[in-house]
XYZ file of C-alpha atoms in Angstrom:
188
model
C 0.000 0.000 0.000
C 2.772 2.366 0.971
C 4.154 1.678 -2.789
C 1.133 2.746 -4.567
C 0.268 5.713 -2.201
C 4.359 7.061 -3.677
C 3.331 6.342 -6.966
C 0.455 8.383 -6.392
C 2.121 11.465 -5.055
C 3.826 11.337 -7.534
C 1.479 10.810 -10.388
C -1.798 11.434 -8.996
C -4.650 9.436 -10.708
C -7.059 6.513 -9.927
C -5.699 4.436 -11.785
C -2.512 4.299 -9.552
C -4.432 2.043 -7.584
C -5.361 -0.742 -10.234
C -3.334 -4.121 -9.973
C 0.022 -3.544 -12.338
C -1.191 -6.485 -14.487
C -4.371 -4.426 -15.973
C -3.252 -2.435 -18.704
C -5.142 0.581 -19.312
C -7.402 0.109 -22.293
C -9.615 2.543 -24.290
C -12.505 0.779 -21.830
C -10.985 1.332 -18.842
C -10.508 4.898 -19.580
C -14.099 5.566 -20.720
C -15.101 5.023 -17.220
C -14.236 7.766 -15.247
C -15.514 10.002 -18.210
C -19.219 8.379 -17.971
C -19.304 8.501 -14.011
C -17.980 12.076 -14.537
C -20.758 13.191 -17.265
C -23.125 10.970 -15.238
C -22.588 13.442 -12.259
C -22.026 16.306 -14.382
C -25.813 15.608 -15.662
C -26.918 15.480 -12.920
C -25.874 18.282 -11.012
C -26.999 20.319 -14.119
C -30.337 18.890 -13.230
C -30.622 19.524 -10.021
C -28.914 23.061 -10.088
C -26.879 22.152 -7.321
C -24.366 19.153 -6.302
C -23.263 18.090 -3.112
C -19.158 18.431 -1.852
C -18.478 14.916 -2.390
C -20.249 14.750 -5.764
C -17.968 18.197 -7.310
C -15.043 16.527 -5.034
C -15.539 13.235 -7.213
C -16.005 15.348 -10.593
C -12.923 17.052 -9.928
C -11.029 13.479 -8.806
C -12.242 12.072 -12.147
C -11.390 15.170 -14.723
C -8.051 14.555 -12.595
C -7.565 11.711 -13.006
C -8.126 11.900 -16.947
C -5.835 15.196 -16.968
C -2.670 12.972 -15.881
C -3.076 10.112 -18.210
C -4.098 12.309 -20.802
C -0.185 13.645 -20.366
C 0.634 16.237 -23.583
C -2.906 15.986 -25.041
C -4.216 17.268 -22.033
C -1.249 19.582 -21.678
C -3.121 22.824 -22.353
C -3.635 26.161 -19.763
C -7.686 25.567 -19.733
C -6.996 22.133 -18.436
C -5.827 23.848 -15.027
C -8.180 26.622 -15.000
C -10.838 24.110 -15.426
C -9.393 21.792 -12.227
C -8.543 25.041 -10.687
C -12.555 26.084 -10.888
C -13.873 22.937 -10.003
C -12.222 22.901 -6.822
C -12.769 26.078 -5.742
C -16.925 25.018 -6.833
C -16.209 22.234 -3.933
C -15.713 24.201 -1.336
C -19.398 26.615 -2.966
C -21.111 23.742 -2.097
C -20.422 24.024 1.688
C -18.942 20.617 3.287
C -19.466 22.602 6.674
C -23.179 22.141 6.456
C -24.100 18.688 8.017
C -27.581 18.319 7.553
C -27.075 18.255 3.987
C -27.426 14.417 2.903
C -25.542 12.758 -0.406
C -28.292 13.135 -2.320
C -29.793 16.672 -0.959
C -29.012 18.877 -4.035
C -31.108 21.424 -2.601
C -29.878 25.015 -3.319
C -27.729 26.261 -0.528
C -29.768 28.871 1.687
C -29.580 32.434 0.388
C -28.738 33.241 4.439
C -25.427 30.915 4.145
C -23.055 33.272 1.899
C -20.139 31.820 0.268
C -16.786 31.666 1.909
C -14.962 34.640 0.882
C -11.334 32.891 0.238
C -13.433 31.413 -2.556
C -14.630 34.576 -3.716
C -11.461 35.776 -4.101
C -10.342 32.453 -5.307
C -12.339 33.166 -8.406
C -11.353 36.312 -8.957
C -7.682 35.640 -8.970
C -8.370 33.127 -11.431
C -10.320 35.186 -13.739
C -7.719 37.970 -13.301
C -5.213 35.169 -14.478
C -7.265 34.322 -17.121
C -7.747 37.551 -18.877
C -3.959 38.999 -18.203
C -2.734 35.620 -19.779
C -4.906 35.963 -22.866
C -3.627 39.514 -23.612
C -0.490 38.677 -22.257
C 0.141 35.920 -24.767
C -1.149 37.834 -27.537
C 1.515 40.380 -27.159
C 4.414 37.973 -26.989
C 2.681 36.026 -29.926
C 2.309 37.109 -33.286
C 3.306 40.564 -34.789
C -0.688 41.033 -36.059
C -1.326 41.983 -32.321
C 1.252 44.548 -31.619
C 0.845 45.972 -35.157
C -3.506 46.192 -34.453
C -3.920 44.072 -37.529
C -5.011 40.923 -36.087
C -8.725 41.346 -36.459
C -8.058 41.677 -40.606
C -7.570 38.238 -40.431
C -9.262 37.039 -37.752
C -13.136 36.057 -39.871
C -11.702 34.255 -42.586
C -9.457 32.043 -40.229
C -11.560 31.459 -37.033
C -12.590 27.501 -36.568
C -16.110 27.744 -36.777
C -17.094 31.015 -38.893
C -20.925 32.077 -38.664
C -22.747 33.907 -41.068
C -21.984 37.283 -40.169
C -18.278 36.644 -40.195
C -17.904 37.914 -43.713
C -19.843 41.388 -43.121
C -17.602 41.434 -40.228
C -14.270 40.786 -42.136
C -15.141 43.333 -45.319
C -15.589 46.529 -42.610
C -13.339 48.941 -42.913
C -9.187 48.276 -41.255
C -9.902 51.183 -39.098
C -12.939 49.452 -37.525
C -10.436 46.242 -37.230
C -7.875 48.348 -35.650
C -10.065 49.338 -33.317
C -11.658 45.743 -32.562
C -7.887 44.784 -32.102
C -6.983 47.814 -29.184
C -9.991 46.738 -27.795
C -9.109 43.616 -26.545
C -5.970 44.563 -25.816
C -7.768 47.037 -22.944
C -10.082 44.421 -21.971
C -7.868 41.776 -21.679
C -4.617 43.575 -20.294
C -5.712 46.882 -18.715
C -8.911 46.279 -17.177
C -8.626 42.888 -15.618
């Protein structure tokens, strides 16, 4: 036991705890994902979710996060473990006479902790600063305002009012351009 519980400090993931003969298969890994959209469902049904239900979303998305290695290597795989821990501690473990399966709303006279609060906010800040951040160290188009000349012709999933968008005039993508560069880098 002591051997596995290293392995798992180390590399933290359920799957640390499977005999060493079981290999993991394309089966074995679609389980945590259905118990984790199982949950997910249905704490988007209720509209609210027990500690121990977020705690096991967020053990599970873990979990999938460490085997996934460089395919799950991006930022908005942190953020996203980042907010669903901090959503744990929303739920309020300190209440008792909540029950496993109470997904009641929490009572509008039981405010959320405040370190929480804040939690948020610092990630959000994060967020935002990062995007601009990036942006600026990235490609010449953003420190040059010309990235939004480009931006409706190359975007994964254009909609029909990308075109109108991309044939205004460049001083209207200039603008869209300085834009986010305030949102994103002064204002956060």
């Amino acid at each position: 036991l002591s051997v596995m519980w290293e392995r798992f400090k180390r590399f933290p993931c359920l799957f640390q705890f499977l005999p060493d003969d079981i290999g993991l298969t394309d089966n074995l890994l679609d389980g945590p994902a259905w118990v984790g959209a199982f949950l997910s469902a249905l704490v988007f049904w209720k509209g609210s979710g027990h500690w121990t239900v977020l705690l096991s979303l967020w053990v599970l998305y873990h979990t999938l996060v460490n085997v996934g290695q460089r395919w799950y290597s991006f930022g908005w795989e942190s953020q996203l473990l980042e907010s669903g821990f901090l959503a744990i501690f929303l739920s309020s473990p300190f209440l008792s006479s909540r029950t496993l399966l109470d997904f009641s709303q929490m009572p509008s006279l039981w405010p959320p902790l405040q370190s929480v609060i804040w939690g948020y906010r610092w990630l959000l800040f994060r967020i935002m600063i990062g995007a601009g951040l990036i942006k600026l160290r990235g490609d010449q188009c953003w420190r040059d305002l010309t990235c939004m000349n480009y931006h409706y012709e190359t975007q994964p999933n254009p909609n029909p009012l990308a075109w109108f968008f991309h044939n205004n005039l460049e001083q209207f993508h200039w603008f869209e351009t300085f834009t986010n560069h305030i949102v994103e880098i002064l204002l956060p």
